[in-house]
Short mmCIF file of C-alpha atoms and ligand atoms in Angstrom, two decimals:
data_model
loop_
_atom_site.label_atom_id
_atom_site.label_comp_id
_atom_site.label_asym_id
_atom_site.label_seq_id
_atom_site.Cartn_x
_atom_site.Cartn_y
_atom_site.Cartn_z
CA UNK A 1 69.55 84.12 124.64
CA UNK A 2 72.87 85.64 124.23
CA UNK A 3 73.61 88.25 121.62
CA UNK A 4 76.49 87.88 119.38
CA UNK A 5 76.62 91.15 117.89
CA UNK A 6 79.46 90.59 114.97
CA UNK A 7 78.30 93.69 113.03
CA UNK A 8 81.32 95.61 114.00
CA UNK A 9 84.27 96.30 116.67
CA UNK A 10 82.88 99.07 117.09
CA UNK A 11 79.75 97.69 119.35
CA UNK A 12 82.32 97.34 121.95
CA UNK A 13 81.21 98.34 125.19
CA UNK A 14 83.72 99.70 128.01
CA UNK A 15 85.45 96.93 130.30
CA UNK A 16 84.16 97.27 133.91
CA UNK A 17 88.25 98.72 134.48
CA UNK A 18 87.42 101.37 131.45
CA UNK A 19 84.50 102.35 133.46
CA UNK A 20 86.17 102.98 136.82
CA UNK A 21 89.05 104.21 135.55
CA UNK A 22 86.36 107.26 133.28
CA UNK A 23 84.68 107.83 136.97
CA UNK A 24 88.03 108.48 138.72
CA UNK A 25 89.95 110.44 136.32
CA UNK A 26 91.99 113.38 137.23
CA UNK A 27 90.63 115.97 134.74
CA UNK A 28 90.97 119.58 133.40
CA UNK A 29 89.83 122.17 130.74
CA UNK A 30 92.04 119.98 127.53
CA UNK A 31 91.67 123.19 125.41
CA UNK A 32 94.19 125.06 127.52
CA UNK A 33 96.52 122.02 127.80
CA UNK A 34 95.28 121.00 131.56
CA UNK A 35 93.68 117.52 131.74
CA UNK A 36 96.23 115.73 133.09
CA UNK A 37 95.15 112.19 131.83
CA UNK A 38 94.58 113.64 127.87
CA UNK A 39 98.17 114.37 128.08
CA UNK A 40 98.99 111.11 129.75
CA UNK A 41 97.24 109.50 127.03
CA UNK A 42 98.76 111.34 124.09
CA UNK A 43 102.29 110.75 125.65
CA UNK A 44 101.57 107.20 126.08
CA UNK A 45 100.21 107.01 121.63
CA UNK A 46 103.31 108.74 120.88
CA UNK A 47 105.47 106.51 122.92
CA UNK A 48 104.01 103.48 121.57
CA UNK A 49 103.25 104.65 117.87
CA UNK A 50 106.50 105.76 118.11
CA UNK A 51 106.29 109.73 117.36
CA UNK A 52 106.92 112.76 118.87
CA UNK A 53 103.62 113.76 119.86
CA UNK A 54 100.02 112.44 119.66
CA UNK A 55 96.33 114.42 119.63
CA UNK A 56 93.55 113.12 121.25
CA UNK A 57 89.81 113.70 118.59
CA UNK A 58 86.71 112.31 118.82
CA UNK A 59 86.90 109.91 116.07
CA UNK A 60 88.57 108.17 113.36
CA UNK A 61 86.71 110.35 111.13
CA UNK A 62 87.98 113.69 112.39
CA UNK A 63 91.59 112.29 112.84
CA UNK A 64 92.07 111.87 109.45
CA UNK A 65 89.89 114.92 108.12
CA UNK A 66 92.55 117.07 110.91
CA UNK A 67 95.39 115.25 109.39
CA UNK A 68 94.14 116.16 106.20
CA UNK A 69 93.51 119.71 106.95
CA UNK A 70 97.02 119.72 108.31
CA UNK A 71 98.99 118.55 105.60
CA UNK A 72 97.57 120.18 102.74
CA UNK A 73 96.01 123.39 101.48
CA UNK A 74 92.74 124.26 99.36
CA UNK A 75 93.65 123.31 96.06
CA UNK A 76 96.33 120.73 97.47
CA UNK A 77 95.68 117.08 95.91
CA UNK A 78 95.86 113.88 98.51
CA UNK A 79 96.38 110.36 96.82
CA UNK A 80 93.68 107.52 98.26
CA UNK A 81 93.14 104.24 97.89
CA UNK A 82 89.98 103.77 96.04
CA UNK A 83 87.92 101.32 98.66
CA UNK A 84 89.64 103.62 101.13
CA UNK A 85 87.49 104.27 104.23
CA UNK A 86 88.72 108.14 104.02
CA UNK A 87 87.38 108.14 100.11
CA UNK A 88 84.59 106.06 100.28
CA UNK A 89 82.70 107.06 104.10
CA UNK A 90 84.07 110.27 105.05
CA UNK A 91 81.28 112.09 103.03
CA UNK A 92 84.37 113.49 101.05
CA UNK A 93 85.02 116.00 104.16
CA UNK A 94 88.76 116.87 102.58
CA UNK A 95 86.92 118.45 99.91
CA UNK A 96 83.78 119.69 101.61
CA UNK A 97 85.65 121.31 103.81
CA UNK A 98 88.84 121.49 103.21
CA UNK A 99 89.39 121.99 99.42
CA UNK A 100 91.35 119.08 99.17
CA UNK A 101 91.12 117.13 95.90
CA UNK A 102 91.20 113.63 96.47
CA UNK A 103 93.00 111.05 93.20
CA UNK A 104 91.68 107.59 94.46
CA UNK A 105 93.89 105.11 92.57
CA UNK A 106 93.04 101.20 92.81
CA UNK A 107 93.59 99.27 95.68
CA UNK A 108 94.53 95.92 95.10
CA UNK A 109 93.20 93.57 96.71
CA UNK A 110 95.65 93.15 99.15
CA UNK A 111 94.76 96.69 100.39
CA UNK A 112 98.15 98.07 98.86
CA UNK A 113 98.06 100.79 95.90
CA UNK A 114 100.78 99.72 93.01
CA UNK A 115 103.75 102.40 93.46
CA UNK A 116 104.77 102.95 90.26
CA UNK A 117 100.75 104.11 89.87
CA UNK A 118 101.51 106.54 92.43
CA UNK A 119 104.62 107.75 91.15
CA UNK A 120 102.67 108.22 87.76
CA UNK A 121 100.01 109.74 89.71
CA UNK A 122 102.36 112.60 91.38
CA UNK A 123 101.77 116.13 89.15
CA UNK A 124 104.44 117.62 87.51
CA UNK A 125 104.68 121.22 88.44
CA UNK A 126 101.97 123.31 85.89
CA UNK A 127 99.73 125.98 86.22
CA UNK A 128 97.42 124.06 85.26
CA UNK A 129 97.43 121.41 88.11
CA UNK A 130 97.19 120.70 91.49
CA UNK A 131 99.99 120.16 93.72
CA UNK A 132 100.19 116.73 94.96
CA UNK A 133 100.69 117.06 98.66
CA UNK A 134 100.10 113.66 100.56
CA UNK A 135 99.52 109.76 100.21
CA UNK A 136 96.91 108.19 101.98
CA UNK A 137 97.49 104.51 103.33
CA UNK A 138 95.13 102.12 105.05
CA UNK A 139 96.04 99.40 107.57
CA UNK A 140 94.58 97.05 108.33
CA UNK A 141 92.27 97.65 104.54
CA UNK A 142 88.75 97.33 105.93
CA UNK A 143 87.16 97.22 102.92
CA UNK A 144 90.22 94.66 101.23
CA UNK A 145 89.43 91.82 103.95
CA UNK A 146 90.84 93.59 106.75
CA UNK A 147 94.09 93.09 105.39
CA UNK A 148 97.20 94.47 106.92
CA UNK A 149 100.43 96.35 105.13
CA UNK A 150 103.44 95.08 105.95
CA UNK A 151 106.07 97.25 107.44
CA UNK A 152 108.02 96.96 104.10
CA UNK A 153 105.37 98.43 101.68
CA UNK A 154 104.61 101.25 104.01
CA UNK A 155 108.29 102.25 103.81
CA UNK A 156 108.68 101.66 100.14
CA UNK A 157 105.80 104.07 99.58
CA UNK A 158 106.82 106.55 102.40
CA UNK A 159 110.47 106.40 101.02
CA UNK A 160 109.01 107.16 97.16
CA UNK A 161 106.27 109.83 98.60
CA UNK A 162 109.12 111.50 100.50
CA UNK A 163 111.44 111.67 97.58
CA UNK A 164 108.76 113.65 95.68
CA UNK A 165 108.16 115.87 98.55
CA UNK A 166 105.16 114.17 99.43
CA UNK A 167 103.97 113.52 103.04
CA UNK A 168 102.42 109.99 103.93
CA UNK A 169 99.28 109.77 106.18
CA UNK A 170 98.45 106.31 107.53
CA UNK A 171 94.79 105.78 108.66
CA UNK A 172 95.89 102.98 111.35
CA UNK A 173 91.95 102.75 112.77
CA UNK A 174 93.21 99.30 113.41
CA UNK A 175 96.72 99.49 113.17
CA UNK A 176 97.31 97.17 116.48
CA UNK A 177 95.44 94.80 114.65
CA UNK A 178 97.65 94.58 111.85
CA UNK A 179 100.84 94.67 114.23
CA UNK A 180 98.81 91.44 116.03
CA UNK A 181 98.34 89.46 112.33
CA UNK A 182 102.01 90.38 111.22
CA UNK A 183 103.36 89.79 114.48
CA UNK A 184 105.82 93.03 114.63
CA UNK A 185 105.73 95.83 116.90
CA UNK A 186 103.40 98.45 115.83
CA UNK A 187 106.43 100.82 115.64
CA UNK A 188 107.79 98.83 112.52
CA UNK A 189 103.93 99.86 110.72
CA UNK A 190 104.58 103.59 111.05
CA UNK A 191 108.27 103.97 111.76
CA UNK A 192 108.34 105.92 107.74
CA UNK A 193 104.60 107.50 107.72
CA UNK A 194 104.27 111.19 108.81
CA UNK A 195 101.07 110.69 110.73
CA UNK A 196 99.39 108.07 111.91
CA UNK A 197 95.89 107.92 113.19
CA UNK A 198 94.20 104.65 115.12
CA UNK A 199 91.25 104.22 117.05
CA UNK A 200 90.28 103.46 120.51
CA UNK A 201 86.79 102.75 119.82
CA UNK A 202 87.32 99.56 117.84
CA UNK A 203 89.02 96.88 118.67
CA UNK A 204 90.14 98.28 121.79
CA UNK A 205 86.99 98.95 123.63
CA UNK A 206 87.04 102.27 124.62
CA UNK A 207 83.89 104.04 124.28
CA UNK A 208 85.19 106.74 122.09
CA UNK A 209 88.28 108.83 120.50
CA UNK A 210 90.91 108.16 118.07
CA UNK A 211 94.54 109.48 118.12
CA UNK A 212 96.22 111.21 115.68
CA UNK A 213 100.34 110.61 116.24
CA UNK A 214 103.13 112.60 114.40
CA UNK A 215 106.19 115.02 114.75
CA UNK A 216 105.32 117.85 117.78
CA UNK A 217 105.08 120.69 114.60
CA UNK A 218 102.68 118.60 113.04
CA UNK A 219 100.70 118.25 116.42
CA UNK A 220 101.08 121.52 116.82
CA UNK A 221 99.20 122.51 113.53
CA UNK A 222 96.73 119.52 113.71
CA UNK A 223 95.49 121.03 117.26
CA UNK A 224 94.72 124.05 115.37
CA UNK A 225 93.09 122.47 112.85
CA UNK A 226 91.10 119.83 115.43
CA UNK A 227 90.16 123.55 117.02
CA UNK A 228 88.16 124.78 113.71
CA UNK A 229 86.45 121.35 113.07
CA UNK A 230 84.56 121.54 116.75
CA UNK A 231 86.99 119.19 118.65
CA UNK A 232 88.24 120.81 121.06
CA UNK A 233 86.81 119.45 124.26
CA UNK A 234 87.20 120.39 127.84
CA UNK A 235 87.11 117.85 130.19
CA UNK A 236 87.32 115.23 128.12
CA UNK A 237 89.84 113.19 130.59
CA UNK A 238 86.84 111.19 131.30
CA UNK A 239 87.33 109.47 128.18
CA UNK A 240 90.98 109.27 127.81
CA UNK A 241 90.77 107.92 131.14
CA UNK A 242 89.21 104.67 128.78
CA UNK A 243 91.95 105.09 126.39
CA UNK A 244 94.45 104.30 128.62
CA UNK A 245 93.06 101.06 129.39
CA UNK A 246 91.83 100.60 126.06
CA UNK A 247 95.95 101.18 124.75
CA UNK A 248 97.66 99.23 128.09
CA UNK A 249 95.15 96.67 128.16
CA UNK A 250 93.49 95.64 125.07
CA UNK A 251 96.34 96.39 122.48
CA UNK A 252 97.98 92.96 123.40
CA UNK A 253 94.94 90.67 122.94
CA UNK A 254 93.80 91.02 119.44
CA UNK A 255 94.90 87.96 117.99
CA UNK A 256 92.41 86.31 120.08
CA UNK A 257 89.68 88.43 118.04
CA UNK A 258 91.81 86.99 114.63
CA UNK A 259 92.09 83.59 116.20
CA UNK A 260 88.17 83.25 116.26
CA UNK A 261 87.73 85.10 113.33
CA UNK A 262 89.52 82.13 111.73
CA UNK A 263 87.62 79.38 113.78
CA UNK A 264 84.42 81.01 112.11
CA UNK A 265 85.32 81.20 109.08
CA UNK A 266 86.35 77.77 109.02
CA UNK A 267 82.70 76.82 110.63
CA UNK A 268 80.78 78.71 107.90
CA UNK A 269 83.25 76.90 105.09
CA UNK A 270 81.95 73.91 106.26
CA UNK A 271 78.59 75.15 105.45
CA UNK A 272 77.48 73.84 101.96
CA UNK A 273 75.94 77.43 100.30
CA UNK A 274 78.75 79.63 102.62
CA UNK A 275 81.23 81.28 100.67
CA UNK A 276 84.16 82.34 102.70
CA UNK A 277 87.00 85.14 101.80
CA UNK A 278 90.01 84.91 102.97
CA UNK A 279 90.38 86.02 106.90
CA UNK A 280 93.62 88.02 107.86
CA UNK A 281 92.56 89.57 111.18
CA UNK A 282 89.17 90.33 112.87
CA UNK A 283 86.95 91.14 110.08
CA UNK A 284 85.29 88.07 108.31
CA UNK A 285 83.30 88.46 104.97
CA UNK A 286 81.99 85.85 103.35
CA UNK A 287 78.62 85.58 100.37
CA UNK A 288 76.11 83.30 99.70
CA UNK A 289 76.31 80.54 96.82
CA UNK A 290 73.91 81.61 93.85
CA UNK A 291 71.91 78.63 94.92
CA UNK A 292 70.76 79.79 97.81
CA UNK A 293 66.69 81.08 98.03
CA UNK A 294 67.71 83.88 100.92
CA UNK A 295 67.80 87.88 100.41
CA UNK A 296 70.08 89.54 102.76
CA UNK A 297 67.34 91.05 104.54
CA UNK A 298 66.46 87.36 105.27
CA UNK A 299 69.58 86.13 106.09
CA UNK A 300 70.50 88.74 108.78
CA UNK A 301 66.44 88.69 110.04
CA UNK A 302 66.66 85.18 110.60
CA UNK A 303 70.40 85.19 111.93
CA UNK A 304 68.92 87.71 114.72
CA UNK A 305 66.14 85.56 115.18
CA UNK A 306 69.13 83.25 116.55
CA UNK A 307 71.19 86.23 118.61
CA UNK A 308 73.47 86.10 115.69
CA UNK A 309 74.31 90.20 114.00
CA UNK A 310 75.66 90.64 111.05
CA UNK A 311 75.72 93.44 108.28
CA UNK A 312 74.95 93.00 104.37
CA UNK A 313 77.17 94.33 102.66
CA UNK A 314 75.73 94.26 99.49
CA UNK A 315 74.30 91.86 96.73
CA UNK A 316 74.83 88.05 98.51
CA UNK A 317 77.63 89.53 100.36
CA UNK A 318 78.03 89.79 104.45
CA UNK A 319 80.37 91.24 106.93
CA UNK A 320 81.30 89.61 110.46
CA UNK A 321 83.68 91.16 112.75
CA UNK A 322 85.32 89.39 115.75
CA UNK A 323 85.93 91.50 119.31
CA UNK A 324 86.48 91.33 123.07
CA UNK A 325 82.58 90.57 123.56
CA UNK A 326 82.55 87.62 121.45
CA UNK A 327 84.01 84.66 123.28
CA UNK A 328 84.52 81.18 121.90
CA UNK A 329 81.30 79.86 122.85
CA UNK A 330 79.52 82.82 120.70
CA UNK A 331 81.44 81.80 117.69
CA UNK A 332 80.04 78.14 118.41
CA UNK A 333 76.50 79.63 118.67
CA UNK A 334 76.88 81.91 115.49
CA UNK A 335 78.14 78.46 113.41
CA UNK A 336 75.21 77.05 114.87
CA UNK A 337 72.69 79.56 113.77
CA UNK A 338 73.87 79.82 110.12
CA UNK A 339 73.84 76.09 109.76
CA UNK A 340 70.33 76.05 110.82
CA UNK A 341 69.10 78.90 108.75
CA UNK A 342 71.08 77.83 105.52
CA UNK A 343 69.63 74.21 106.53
CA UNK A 344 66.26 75.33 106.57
CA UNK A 345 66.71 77.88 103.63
C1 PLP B 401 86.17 103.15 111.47
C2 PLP B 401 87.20 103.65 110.54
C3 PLP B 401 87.48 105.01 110.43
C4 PLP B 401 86.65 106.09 111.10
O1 PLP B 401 86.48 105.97 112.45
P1 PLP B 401 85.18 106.61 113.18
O2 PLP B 401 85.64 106.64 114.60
O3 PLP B 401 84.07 105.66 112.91
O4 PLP B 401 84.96 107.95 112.62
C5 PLP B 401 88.50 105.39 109.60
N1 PLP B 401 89.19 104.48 108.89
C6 PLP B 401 88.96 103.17 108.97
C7 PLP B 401 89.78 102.22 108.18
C8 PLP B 401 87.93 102.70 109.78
O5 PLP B 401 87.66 101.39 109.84
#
């Protein structure tokens, strides 16, 4: 039986290309500046993010706690969205360990966050306050249907942020993804932000790192601050050697991931007891009719049962996410498998 395994892009496995390129890369100690494909890598992010300088980490995760770390100080307050991957599953690491106070505002649920909430958000200069440093966007929103920003909100906000001295950080895991759905370069997404970080490890295929793009001063700093989190690596050209594939490669094929997103969402609609949100790019959710005699843990047991993964994502609600290992004929299988369960249920 073949496994579709929608619980994530991040179950992407290497290409057979990633995995020849990992066992002939050039490589040197990164720490002291001499792997030779890191640096081809982080030229290449900057080139196409289009920033001065790029810094290869070891995960979304610690690309945005670094940028973090970088742009503000202990005490320093960061505006975040409040379904915000960085506020809601980063176990809160600006303030754990970096004494960064976060002020999650509401995203809408089109992923943006109103700006006249975060102008009235921004601290007036008191002893008695913080000192707003940073905004935090998210694009595409995981949590708001995978929804992407367009290239005009992300200005309006960087062009408010910057006229309150703020900085803008975007967390761009999937930032080719939203370039794919809005069909602009990904250039136009972060031409106003002052960092961006995306992800190799998702969409993209690579087996693991993120990049974290922005002027060479703020590179600068962020290695620094990568240094003190534990992420400095030494020959870690064995896995840029991935990224470059993952970034030449894979970066141009992702609305084939959205396109079949859409084809099964479309299949489950025409499931009587399916729910289905709205689809933007590669992640799908969808929930249950009240009607229907399943618990999640039944639902994704007996989806399995079928070769079909999914995640629960809480009461009557599911997650499916589209990526290079799902082909056309796996969508057709997973359509199958929910109409027989929900059939049967
Ligand atoms: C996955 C993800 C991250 C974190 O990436 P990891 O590599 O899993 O640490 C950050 N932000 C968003 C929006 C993500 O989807």
């Amino acid at each position: 039986m073949t496994i579709v395994d929608l619980r994530s892009d991040t179950v992407t496995r290497p290409t057979p290309e990633m995995r020849r390129a990992m066992y002939e890369a050039e490589v040197g100690d990164d720490v002291l500046g001499d792997d030779p494909t890191v640096r081809r890598l982080e030229e290449l992010a900057a080139e196409r993010l289009g920033k001065e300088a790029a810094l290869f980490v070891a995960s979304g995760t610690m690309g945005n706690l670094v940028a973090l770390l970088t742009h503000c100080g202990r005490g320093d307050e960061a505006i975040v969205g409040d379904r915000s991957h960085t506020f809601l599953f980063e176990q809160g690491g600006m303030a754990a360990l970096g004494g960064i106070v976060p002020r999650p505002l509401p995203n809408q649920p089109d992923g943006t966050i109103r700006p006249e909430e975060i102008v009235a958000a921004i601290r007036a200069d008191n002893v008695h306050f913080p000192r707003t440093r940073l905004v935090c966007l998210e694009n595409t929103h995981n949590m708001c249907n995978g929804r992407p920003l367009t290239a005009e909100y992300t200005a309006q906000v960087a062009r408010l942020a910057h006229g309150h001295g703020l900085r803008v950080h975007l967390d761009g895991a999937r930032i080719f993804n939203a370039a794919a759905a809005l069909g602009v370069d990904v250039r136009e997404l972060t031409r106003e932000v002052d960092s961006v970080m995306f992800c190799l490890s998702k969409g993209l295929c690579a087996p693991v790192g993120s990049l974290l793009c922005g002027t060479a001063a703020f590179i600068a700093e962020a290695r620094r601050a990568r240094k003190v989190v534990g992420g400095g690596m030494r020959q870690v050209g064995v896995l840029a050697a991935a990224g470059l594939v993952a970034v030449e490669k894979m970066s141009g094929r992702l609305a084939e991931d959205h396109r079949r997103a859409h084809r099964l969402a479309d299949g489950l609609a025409a499931i009587p007891g399916v729910e289905v949100e709205p689809v933007w790019t590669n992640i799908l959710y969808f929930r249950l009719a009240e009607g229907v005699a399943l618990t999640e843990a039944e639902m994704v047991a007996r989806l399995a049962e079928r070769g079909v993964l999914l995640l629960s994502v809480g009461p009557g609600r599911f997650r499916a996410v589209t990526h290079y290992w799902v082909d056309d004929a796996g969508i057709e299988q997973a359509i199958a498998a929910f109409r027989e369960v929900l059939t049967a249920a």
